[in-house]
PDB file of C-alpha atoms and ligand atoms in Angstrom:
ATOM      1  CA  UNK A   1     -16.388  -0.543 -10.112  1.00  0.00           C
ATOM      2  CA  UNK A   2     -14.727   2.800  -9.627  1.00  0.00           C
ATOM      3  CA  UNK A   3     -16.893   4.700  -7.218  1.00  0.00           C
ATOM      4  CA  UNK A   4     -16.489   4.468  -3.470  1.00  0.00           C
ATOM      5  CA  UNK A   5     -18.547   5.451  -0.475  1.00  0.00           C
ATOM      6  CA  UNK A   6     -16.672   7.031   2.383  1.00  0.00           C
ATOM      7  CA  UNK A   7     -17.407   6.321   6.035  1.00  0.00           C
ATOM      8  CA  UNK A   8     -15.800   8.339   8.850  1.00  0.00           C
ATOM      9  CA  UNK A   9     -15.377   7.136  12.438  1.00  0.00           C
ATOM     10  CA  UNK A  10     -14.780   9.071  15.697  1.00  0.00           C
ATOM     11  CA  UNK A  11     -11.293   7.522  16.050  1.00  0.00           C
ATOM     12  CA  UNK A  12     -10.188   9.135  12.773  1.00  0.00           C
ATOM     13  CA  UNK A  13     -10.632   6.024  10.653  1.00  0.00           C
ATOM     14  CA  UNK A  14     -11.924   6.727   7.134  1.00  0.00           C
ATOM     15  CA  UNK A  15     -13.131   3.700   5.205  1.00  0.00           C
ATOM     16  CA  UNK A  16     -13.425   3.899   1.428  1.00  0.00           C
ATOM     17  CA  UNK A  17     -15.822   1.160   0.284  1.00  0.00           C
ATOM     18  CA  UNK A  18     -15.556  -0.612  -3.057  1.00  0.00           C
ATOM     19  CA  UNK A  19     -17.731  -3.430  -4.392  1.00  0.00           C
ATOM     20  CA  UNK A  20     -16.129  -5.867  -6.840  1.00  0.00           C
ATOM     21  CA  UNK A  21     -18.817  -8.487  -7.584  1.00  0.00           C
ATOM     22  CA  UNK A  22     -16.507 -10.879  -9.432  1.00  0.00           C
ATOM     23  CA  UNK A  23     -18.329 -14.034 -10.554  1.00  0.00           C
ATOM     24  CA  UNK A  24     -16.723 -17.277  -9.407  1.00  0.00           C
ATOM     25  CA  UNK A  25     -15.237 -15.736  -6.238  1.00  0.00           C
ATOM     26  CA  UNK A  26     -16.820 -16.518  -2.892  1.00  0.00           C
ATOM     27  CA  UNK A  27     -17.717 -13.265  -1.134  1.00  0.00           C
ATOM     28  CA  UNK A  28     -14.859 -11.935   0.977  1.00  0.00           C
ATOM     29  CA  UNK A  29     -13.569  -8.668   2.435  1.00  0.00           C
ATOM     30  CA  UNK A  30     -10.062  -7.485   1.673  1.00  0.00           C
ATOM     31  CA  UNK A  31      -8.542  -4.352   3.219  1.00  0.00           C
ATOM     32  CA  UNK A  32      -5.823  -2.211   1.686  1.00  0.00           C
ATOM     33  CA  UNK A  33      -3.923   0.613   3.322  1.00  0.00           C
ATOM     34  CA  UNK A  34      -0.543   2.309   2.907  1.00  0.00           C
ATOM     35  CA  UNK A  35       1.626   5.246   3.861  1.00  0.00           C
ATOM     36  CA  UNK A  36       1.336   5.264   7.641  1.00  0.00           C
ATOM     37  CA  UNK A  37       4.941   6.554   7.762  1.00  0.00           C
ATOM     38  CA  UNK A  38       5.690   5.233  11.244  1.00  0.00           C
ATOM     39  CA  UNK A  39       8.678   6.912  12.854  1.00  0.00           C
ATOM     40  CA  UNK A  40       8.509   5.777  16.457  1.00  0.00           C
ATOM     41  CA  UNK A  41      10.771   5.807  19.481  1.00  0.00           C
ATOM     42  CA  UNK A  42      10.564   3.531  22.509  1.00  0.00           C
ATOM     43  CA  UNK A  43      12.475   2.823  25.736  1.00  0.00           C
ATOM     44  CA  UNK A  44      15.190   0.994  23.798  1.00  0.00           C
ATOM     45  CA  UNK A  45      15.760   3.833  21.291  1.00  0.00           C
ATOM     46  CA  UNK A  46      18.990   5.799  21.423  1.00  0.00           C
ATOM     47  CA  UNK A  47      18.843   9.536  22.045  1.00  0.00           C
ATOM     48  CA  UNK A  48      19.637  10.181  18.409  1.00  0.00           C
ATOM     49  CA  UNK A  49      16.891   7.814  17.185  1.00  0.00           C
ATOM     50  CA  UNK A  50      14.384   9.425  19.539  1.00  0.00           C
ATOM     51  CA  UNK A  51      15.302  12.901  18.344  1.00  0.00           C
ATOM     52  CA  UNK A  52      14.999  11.871  14.696  1.00  0.00           C
ATOM     53  CA  UNK A  53      11.637  10.177  15.357  1.00  0.00           C
ATOM     54  CA  UNK A  54      10.290  13.324  17.022  1.00  0.00           C
ATOM     55  CA  UNK A  55      11.548  15.538  14.175  1.00  0.00           C
ATOM     56  CA  UNK A  56      10.093  13.367  11.402  1.00  0.00           C
ATOM     57  CA  UNK A  57       6.769  12.911  13.214  1.00  0.00           C
ATOM     58  CA  UNK A  58       6.444  16.686  13.565  1.00  0.00           C
ATOM     59  CA  UNK A  59       7.333  17.113   9.905  1.00  0.00           C
ATOM     60  CA  UNK A  60       4.628  14.620   8.880  1.00  0.00           C
ATOM     61  CA  UNK A  61       2.001  16.660  10.717  1.00  0.00           C
ATOM     62  CA  UNK A  62       2.342  19.289   8.028  1.00  0.00           C
ATOM     63  CA  UNK A  63       3.162  16.953   5.102  1.00  0.00           C
ATOM     64  CA  UNK A  64      -0.070  14.976   5.498  1.00  0.00           C
ATOM     65  CA  UNK A  65      -2.086  18.170   5.754  1.00  0.00           C
ATOM     66  CA  UNK A  66      -0.312  19.486   2.656  1.00  0.00           C
ATOM     67  CA  UNK A  67      -1.238  16.404   0.627  1.00  0.00           C
ATOM     68  CA  UNK A  68      -4.808  16.599   1.931  1.00  0.00           C
ATOM     69  CA  UNK A  69      -5.167  20.263   1.004  1.00  0.00           C
ATOM     70  CA  UNK A  70      -3.601  19.953  -2.428  1.00  0.00           C
ATOM     71  CA  UNK A  71      -5.795  16.973  -3.372  1.00  0.00           C
ATOM     72  CA  UNK A  72      -9.112  18.021  -1.806  1.00  0.00           C
ATOM     73  CA  UNK A  73      -9.115  15.345   0.897  1.00  0.00           C
ATOM     74  CA  UNK A  74     -11.321  16.263   3.784  1.00  0.00           C
ATOM     75  CA  UNK A  75      -9.834  15.655   7.199  1.00  0.00           C
ATOM     76  CA  UNK A  76     -10.939  16.205  10.759  1.00  0.00           C
ATOM     77  CA  UNK A  77      -9.179  16.907  14.040  1.00  0.00           C
ATOM     78  CA  UNK A  78      -9.379  13.166  14.846  1.00  0.00           C
ATOM     79  CA  UNK A  79      -7.394  12.296  11.724  1.00  0.00           C
ATOM     80  CA  UNK A  80      -4.406  14.265  13.018  1.00  0.00           C
ATOM     81  CA  UNK A  81      -3.561  11.486  15.483  1.00  0.00           C
ATOM     82  CA  UNK A  82      -0.019  10.122  15.636  1.00  0.00           C
ATOM     83  CA  UNK A  83       1.039   7.508  13.093  1.00  0.00           C
ATOM     84  CA  UNK A  84       1.273   4.686  15.654  1.00  0.00           C
ATOM     85  CA  UNK A  85      -2.333   5.166  16.776  1.00  0.00           C
ATOM     86  CA  UNK A  86      -3.518   5.268  13.171  1.00  0.00           C
ATOM     87  CA  UNK A  87      -1.621   2.064  12.397  1.00  0.00           C
ATOM     88  CA  UNK A  88      -3.229   0.287  15.371  1.00  0.00           C
ATOM     89  CA  UNK A  89      -6.694   1.529  14.359  1.00  0.00           C
ATOM     90  CA  UNK A  90      -6.270   0.596  10.692  1.00  0.00           C
ATOM     91  CA  UNK A  91      -4.884  -2.852  11.377  1.00  0.00           C
ATOM     92  CA  UNK A  92      -7.327  -3.523  14.228  1.00  0.00           C
ATOM     93  CA  UNK A  93     -10.335  -2.688  12.064  1.00  0.00           C
ATOM     94  CA  UNK A  94      -9.053  -4.631   9.053  1.00  0.00           C
ATOM     95  CA  UNK A  95      -8.407  -7.742  11.134  1.00  0.00           C
ATOM     96  CA  UNK A  96     -11.775  -7.589  12.888  1.00  0.00           C
ATOM     97  CA  UNK A  97     -13.762  -7.288   9.649  1.00  0.00           C
ATOM     98  CA  UNK A  98     -11.537  -8.614   6.845  1.00  0.00           C
ATOM     99  CA  UNK A  99     -10.472 -11.915   5.328  1.00  0.00           C
ATOM    100  CA  UNK A 100      -7.065 -10.504   4.386  1.00  0.00           C
ATOM    101  CA  UNK A 101      -5.042  -7.297   4.800  1.00  0.00           C
ATOM    102  CA  UNK A 102      -2.681  -5.797   2.240  1.00  0.00           C
ATOM    103  CA  UNK A 103      -0.328  -2.926   3.122  1.00  0.00           C
ATOM    104  CA  UNK A 104       0.937  -1.166   0.010  1.00  0.00           C
ATOM    105  CA  UNK A 105       4.175   0.305   1.326  1.00  0.00           C
ATOM    106  CA  UNK A 106       5.552   3.207   3.326  1.00  0.00           C
ATOM    107  CA  UNK A 107       4.283   1.591   6.506  1.00  0.00           C
ATOM    108  CA  UNK A 108       7.585   2.878   7.916  1.00  0.00           C
ATOM    109  CA  UNK A 109       9.034   6.338   7.447  1.00  0.00           C
ATOM    110  CA  UNK A 110      12.389   5.122   8.741  1.00  0.00           C
ATOM    111  CA  UNK A 111      14.014   1.782   9.482  1.00  0.00           C
ATOM    112  CA  UNK A 112      14.395   2.042  13.251  1.00  0.00           C
ATOM    113  CA  UNK A 113      14.505  -0.579  15.988  1.00  0.00           C
ATOM    114  CA  UNK A 114      11.416   0.984  17.575  1.00  0.00           C
ATOM    115  CA  UNK A 115       9.454   0.632  14.314  1.00  0.00           C
ATOM    116  CA  UNK A 116      10.526  -3.003  13.890  1.00  0.00           C
ATOM    117  CA  UNK A 117       9.536  -3.797  17.494  1.00  0.00           C
ATOM    118  CA  UNK A 118       6.195  -2.000  17.204  1.00  0.00           C
ATOM    119  CA  UNK A 119       5.329  -3.753  13.907  1.00  0.00           C
ATOM    120  CA  UNK A 120       6.313  -7.105  15.415  1.00  0.00           C
ATOM    121  CA  UNK A 121       4.053  -6.560  18.394  1.00  0.00           C
ATOM    122  CA  UNK A 122       1.076  -5.381  16.321  1.00  0.00           C
ATOM    123  CA  UNK A 123       1.364  -8.124  13.709  1.00  0.00           C
ATOM    124  CA  UNK A 124       1.773 -10.907  16.250  1.00  0.00           C
ATOM    125  CA  UNK A 125      -1.948 -10.744  17.026  1.00  0.00           C
ATOM    126  CA  UNK A 126      -3.127 -10.663  13.424  1.00  0.00           C
ATOM    127  CA  UNK A 127      -5.411 -13.604  12.803  1.00  0.00           C
ATOM    128  CA  UNK A 128      -6.027 -13.205   9.051  1.00  0.00           C
ATOM    129  CA  UNK A 129      -3.533 -13.461   6.170  1.00  0.00           C
ATOM    130  CA  UNK A 130      -1.610 -10.182   5.918  1.00  0.00           C
ATOM    131  CA  UNK A 131       1.048  -8.813   3.600  1.00  0.00           C
ATOM    132  CA  UNK A 132       3.114  -5.627   3.496  1.00  0.00           C
ATOM    133  CA  UNK A 133       5.165  -4.614   0.469  1.00  0.00           C
ATOM    134  CA  UNK A 134       8.164  -2.337   0.763  1.00  0.00           C
ATOM    135  CA  UNK A 135       7.827   1.420   0.342  1.00  0.00           C
ATOM    136  CA  UNK A 136      10.512   3.805  -0.834  1.00  0.00           C
ATOM    137  CA  UNK A 137      11.259   5.442   2.523  1.00  0.00           C
ATOM    138  CA  UNK A 138      13.917   2.940   3.491  1.00  0.00           C
ATOM    139  CA  UNK A 139      16.655   1.139   1.571  1.00  0.00           C
ATOM    140  CA  UNK A 140      15.229  -2.327   0.963  1.00  0.00           C
ATOM    141  CA  UNK A 141      18.706  -3.890   1.206  1.00  0.00           C
ATOM    142  CA  UNK A 142      19.099  -2.635   4.764  1.00  0.00           C
ATOM    143  CA  UNK A 143      15.977  -4.286   6.177  1.00  0.00           C
ATOM    144  CA  UNK A 144      17.324  -6.805   8.698  1.00  0.00           C
ATOM    145  CA  UNK A 145      16.343 -10.472   8.749  1.00  0.00           C
ATOM    146  CA  UNK A 146      14.521 -12.074  11.625  1.00  0.00           C
ATOM    147  CA  UNK A 147      11.545  -9.708  11.950  1.00  0.00           C
ATOM    148  CA  UNK A 148       7.999  -9.997  10.616  1.00  0.00           C
ATOM    149  CA  UNK A 149       8.753  -6.810   8.666  1.00  0.00           C
ATOM    150  CA  UNK A 150      11.662  -8.617   6.938  1.00  0.00           C
ATOM    151  CA  UNK A 151       9.245 -10.196   4.442  1.00  0.00           C
ATOM    152  CA  UNK A 152       8.759  -6.764   2.821  1.00  0.00           C
ATOM    153  CA  UNK A 153      12.138  -7.100   1.137  1.00  0.00           C
ATOM    154  CA  UNK A 154      11.092 -10.213  -0.786  1.00  0.00           C
ATOM    155  CA  UNK A 155      10.902  -9.435  -4.528  1.00  0.00           C
ATOM    156  CA  UNK A 156       7.572 -11.300  -4.751  1.00  0.00           C
ATOM    157  CA  UNK A 157       5.221 -12.381  -1.952  1.00  0.00           C
ATOM    158  CA  UNK A 158       1.939 -14.238  -2.113  1.00  0.00           C
ATOM    159  CA  UNK A 159      -1.154 -14.814  -0.023  1.00  0.00           C
ATOM    160  CA  UNK A 160      -3.116 -17.753  -1.333  1.00  0.00           C
ATOM    161  CA  UNK A 161      -6.807 -17.753  -0.438  1.00  0.00           C
ATOM    162  CA  UNK A 162      -9.182 -20.536  -1.511  1.00  0.00           C
ATOM    163  CA  UNK A 163     -10.195 -18.941  -4.814  1.00  0.00           C
ATOM    164  CA  UNK A 164      -7.749 -16.099  -5.421  1.00  0.00           C
ATOM    165  CA  UNK A 165      -4.122 -15.219  -4.941  1.00  0.00           C
ATOM    166  CA  UNK A 166      -2.683 -11.878  -3.802  1.00  0.00           C
ATOM    167  CA  UNK A 167       0.738 -11.190  -5.304  1.00  0.00           C
ATOM    168  CA  UNK A 168       2.908  -8.491  -3.727  1.00  0.00           C
ATOM    169  CA  UNK A 169       5.729  -6.838  -5.688  1.00  0.00           C
ATOM    170  CA  UNK A 170       8.715  -5.017  -4.297  1.00  0.00           C
ATOM    171  CA  UNK A 171       8.820  -2.003  -6.659  1.00  0.00           C
ATOM    172  CA  UNK A 172       9.908   0.645  -4.150  1.00  0.00           C
ATOM    173  CA  UNK A 173      12.790   1.792  -6.382  1.00  0.00           C
ATOM    174  CA  UNK A 174      10.430   2.100  -9.378  1.00  0.00           C
ATOM    175  CA  UNK A 175      11.984  -1.032 -10.811  1.00  0.00           C
ATOM    176  CA  UNK A 176      10.646  -4.500 -11.576  1.00  0.00           C
ATOM    177  CA  UNK A 177      13.242  -7.125 -12.468  1.00  0.00           C
ATOM    178  CA  UNK A 178      13.286  -9.912 -15.053  1.00  0.00           C
ATOM    179  CA  UNK A 179      13.155 -12.462 -12.191  1.00  0.00           C
ATOM    180  CA  UNK A 180      10.030 -10.831 -10.756  1.00  0.00           C
ATOM    181  CA  UNK A 181       8.374 -10.948 -14.196  1.00  0.00           C
ATOM    182  CA  UNK A 182       9.243 -14.624 -14.609  1.00  0.00           C
ATOM    183  CA  UNK A 183       7.800 -15.361 -11.188  1.00  0.00           C
ATOM    184  CA  UNK A 184       4.615 -13.451 -12.075  1.00  0.00           C
ATOM    185  CA  UNK A 185       4.186 -15.403 -15.324  1.00  0.00           C
ATOM    186  CA  UNK A 186       4.551 -18.677 -13.394  1.00  0.00           C
ATOM    187  CA  UNK A 187       1.933 -17.570 -10.881  1.00  0.00           C
ATOM    188  CA  UNK A 188      -0.503 -16.690 -13.684  1.00  0.00           C
ATOM    189  CA  UNK A 189      -0.065 -20.187 -15.106  1.00  0.00           C
ATOM    190  CA  UNK A 190      -1.794 -21.620 -12.014  1.00  0.00           C
ATOM    191  CA  UNK A 191      -4.978 -20.029 -13.404  1.00  0.00           C
ATOM    192  CA  UNK A 192      -6.286 -18.482 -10.176  1.00  0.00           C
ATOM    193  CA  UNK A 193      -7.751 -14.956 -10.164  1.00  0.00           C
ATOM    194  CA  UNK A 194      -5.125 -12.495  -8.954  1.00  0.00           C
ATOM    195  CA  UNK A 195      -4.828  -9.265  -6.955  1.00  0.00           C
ATOM    196  CA  UNK A 196      -1.580  -7.380  -7.573  1.00  0.00           C
ATOM    197  CA  UNK A 197      -0.151  -5.308  -4.687  1.00  0.00           C
ATOM    198  CA  UNK A 198       2.751  -2.859  -4.993  1.00  0.00           C
ATOM    199  CA  UNK A 199       3.880   0.511  -3.693  1.00  0.00           C
ATOM    200  CA  UNK A 200       4.522   2.708  -6.741  1.00  0.00           C
ATOM    201  CA  UNK A 201       1.477   2.918  -9.016  1.00  0.00           C
ATOM    202  CA  UNK A 202       1.314   2.449 -12.750  1.00  0.00           C
ATOM    203  CA  UNK A 203       0.788   5.657 -14.689  1.00  0.00           C
ATOM    204  CA  UNK A 204      -2.262   4.962 -16.825  1.00  0.00           C
ATOM    205  CA  UNK A 205      -3.806   6.953 -19.641  1.00  0.00           C
ATOM    206  CA  UNK A 206      -6.480   8.023 -17.221  1.00  0.00           C
ATOM    207  CA  UNK A 207      -4.305   9.154 -14.296  1.00  0.00           C
ATOM    208  CA  UNK A 208      -1.403  10.487 -16.411  1.00  0.00           C
ATOM    209  CA  UNK A 209      -2.410  14.160 -16.119  1.00  0.00           C
ATOM    210  CA  UNK A 210      -2.379  13.894 -12.303  1.00  0.00           C
ATOM    211  CA  UNK A 211       0.771  11.791 -12.035  1.00  0.00           C
ATOM    212  CA  UNK A 212       2.649  13.986 -14.489  1.00  0.00           C
ATOM    213  CA  UNK A 213       1.767  16.991 -12.383  1.00  0.00           C
ATOM    214  CA  UNK A 214       2.980  15.121  -9.266  1.00  0.00           C
ATOM    215  CA  UNK A 215       6.310  14.273 -10.940  1.00  0.00           C
ATOM    216  CA  UNK A 216       8.149  11.160 -12.057  1.00  0.00           C
ATOM    217  CA  UNK A 217       8.905  10.166  -8.449  1.00  0.00           C
ATOM    218  CA  UNK A 218       5.265   9.025  -8.348  1.00  0.00           C
ATOM    219  CA  UNK A 219       5.284   7.002 -11.586  1.00  0.00           C
ATOM    220  CA  UNK A 220       6.388   3.364 -12.040  1.00  0.00           C
ATOM    221  CA  UNK A 221       6.533   3.807 -15.830  1.00  0.00           C
ATOM    222  CA  UNK A 222       8.349   7.138 -15.797  1.00  0.00           C
ATOM    223  CA  UNK A 223      10.207   8.382 -18.826  1.00  0.00           C
ATOM    224  CA  UNK A 224      13.393   6.293 -18.638  1.00  0.00           C
ATOM    225  CA  UNK A 225      11.920   3.298 -16.761  1.00  0.00           C
ATOM    226  CA  UNK A 226      13.732   0.018 -17.468  1.00  0.00           C
ATOM    227  CA  UNK A 227      12.548  -2.408 -20.140  1.00  0.00           C
ATOM    228  CA  UNK A 228      11.723  -5.044 -17.525  1.00  0.00           C
ATOM    229  CA  UNK A 229       9.563  -2.548 -15.625  1.00  0.00           C
ATOM    230  CA  UNK A 230       7.626  -1.718 -18.793  1.00  0.00           C
ATOM    231  CA  UNK A 231       7.391  -5.441 -19.554  1.00  0.00           C
ATOM    232  CA  UNK A 232       5.794  -5.960 -16.118  1.00  0.00           C
ATOM    233  CA  UNK A 233       3.018  -3.543 -17.080  1.00  0.00           C
ATOM    234  CA  UNK A 234       2.574  -5.329 -20.436  1.00  0.00           C
ATOM    235  CA  UNK A 235       2.259  -8.664 -18.590  1.00  0.00           C
ATOM    236  CA  UNK A 236      -0.477  -7.136 -16.426  1.00  0.00           C
ATOM    237  CA  UNK A 237      -2.313  -5.895 -19.527  1.00  0.00           C
ATOM    238  CA  UNK A 238      -2.028  -9.283 -21.232  1.00  0.00           C
ATOM    239  CA  UNK A 239      -3.508 -10.979 -18.148  1.00  0.00           C
ATOM    240  CA  UNK A 240      -6.162  -8.351 -17.407  1.00  0.00           C
ATOM    241  CA  UNK A 241      -8.897 -11.001 -17.596  1.00  0.00           C
ATOM    242  CA  UNK A 242      -7.288 -12.901 -14.705  1.00  0.00           C
ATOM    243  CA  UNK A 243      -6.635  -9.842 -12.492  1.00  0.00           C
ATOM    244  CA  UNK A 244      -9.344  -8.746 -10.091  1.00  0.00           C
ATOM    245  CA  UNK A 245      -7.588  -5.501  -9.135  1.00  0.00           C
ATOM    246  CA  UNK A 246      -4.258  -3.779  -8.750  1.00  0.00           C
ATOM    247  CA  UNK A 247      -3.493  -2.162  -5.377  1.00  0.00           C
ATOM    248  CA  UNK A 248      -0.864   0.555  -4.895  1.00  0.00           C
ATOM    249  CA  UNK A 249       0.041   3.403  -2.523  1.00  0.00           C
ATOM    250  CA  UNK A 250       2.716   6.138  -2.593  1.00  0.00           C
ATOM    251  CA  UNK A 251       0.591   8.981  -3.992  1.00  0.00           C
ATOM    252  CA  UNK A 252      -0.911  10.159  -0.672  1.00  0.00           C
ATOM    253  CA  UNK A 253      -4.127  10.890  -2.533  1.00  0.00           C
ATOM    254  CA  UNK A 254      -6.731   8.389  -3.713  1.00  0.00           C
ATOM    255  CA  UNK A 255      -6.738   7.355  -7.323  1.00  0.00           C
ATOM    256  CA  UNK A 256      -8.745   4.774  -9.240  1.00  0.00           C
ATOM    257  CA  UNK A 257      -7.951   4.224 -12.890  1.00  0.00           C
ATOM    258  CA  UNK A 258      -7.818   1.541 -15.552  1.00  0.00           C
ATOM    259  CA  UNK A 259      -4.429   0.057 -16.453  1.00  0.00           C
ATOM    260  CA  UNK A 260      -6.245  -1.757 -19.286  1.00  0.00           C
ATOM    261  CA  UNK A 261      -9.928  -2.333 -20.077  1.00  0.00           C
ATOM    262  CA  UNK A 262     -11.291  -4.364 -17.162  1.00  0.00           C
ATOM    263  CA  UNK A 263      -8.125  -3.983 -15.050  1.00  0.00           C
ATOM    264  CA  UNK A 264      -8.493  -1.287 -12.418  1.00  0.00           C
ATOM    265  CA  UNK A 265      -5.749   0.049 -10.145  1.00  0.00           C
ATOM    266  CA  UNK A 266      -6.812   1.306  -6.704  1.00  0.00           C
ATOM    267  CA  UNK A 267      -4.331   3.631  -5.004  1.00  0.00           C
ATOM    268  CA  UNK A 268      -4.984   3.968  -1.287  1.00  0.00           C
ATOM    269  CA  UNK A 269      -4.521   7.435   0.142  1.00  0.00           C
ATOM    270  CA  UNK A 270      -2.519   8.252   3.252  1.00  0.00           C
ATOM    271  CA  UNK A 271      -2.875   5.863   6.190  1.00  0.00           C
ATOM    272  CA  UNK A 272      -1.294   8.576   8.311  1.00  0.00           C
ATOM    273  CA  UNK A 273      -4.656  10.351   8.032  1.00  0.00           C
ATOM    274  CA  UNK A 274      -6.591   7.173   8.927  1.00  0.00           C
ATOM    275  CA  UNK A 275      -7.566   6.098   5.406  1.00  0.00           C
ATOM    276  CA  UNK A 276      -8.231   2.490   4.450  1.00  0.00           C
ATOM    277  CA  UNK A 277      -9.844   0.831   1.407  1.00  0.00           C
ATOM    278  CA  UNK A 278     -12.402  -1.931   1.999  1.00  0.00           C
ATOM    279  CA  UNK A 279     -13.121  -4.237  -0.932  1.00  0.00           C
ATOM    280  CA  UNK A 280     -16.119  -6.522  -0.915  1.00  0.00           C
ATOM    281  CA  UNK A 281     -15.073  -9.029  -3.544  1.00  0.00           C
ATOM    282  CA  UNK A 282     -17.094 -11.841  -5.091  1.00  0.00           C
ATOM    283  CA  UNK A 283     -20.719 -12.871  -5.064  1.00  0.00           C
TER     284      UNK A 283
HETATM  285 FE1  FE2 B   1       4.285   7.611   1.409  1.00  0.00          FE
HETATM  286 FE1  FE2 B   2       6.220   6.211  -1.165  1.00  0.00          FE
END
């Protein structure tokens, strides 16, 4: 199902609704959002960190509007809230209504102590299974251990629900490794229906004109992508019958397209403008 209905709320939240009536799956709600680009400062931040956070946050005021204008995304005054407020609203809504939450990268604009502390505090109260994959706005190798956000650096993550499995891939450098592919093949062997979550989207036949115009920075299978990255996409195609959906972010505009017949990729648009995808899955 490719069409979505859009619902706007006074707090700037914009919900894009999708219905995926997959037989054999018990009805459930899964939320997807991405690209909140948090760049916060708090009482523990150094002067330099605070200055950088203020600079980047100001910069994102115009970047998000630029993406919205160039891709015909409507936005209101309420959607120009700060990234931290959007993140709280997005997560709060997803947790109150959803059975699981998937964040498809660029939750953080920068890897600061204030961001790690804020994420920790927000995620501590999350009562449904949640996953965030790494975006490209921070070096994955520099993400410290010991925080809830640390799981974003795992090459592969999973959320196992009763009748489906969500598999998150770290592809923030537009690279999928042989080890990740082997892990994916093992997970398929279990036979459960799958949702794939990643940051950088697959360039499909359908979205190629748009992604080519946006540039190779926005394409997982760019000209020159590694063999193992291309193999990852082949594995997805070969298992299209077992995949309910692919989720991605990174584009800052919404995109829905088929990776293969029956396998649809849903790219969530910018969370920093309050956008979130709501999937009603199953029957
Ligand atoms: Fe982004
Ligand atoms: Fe990105």
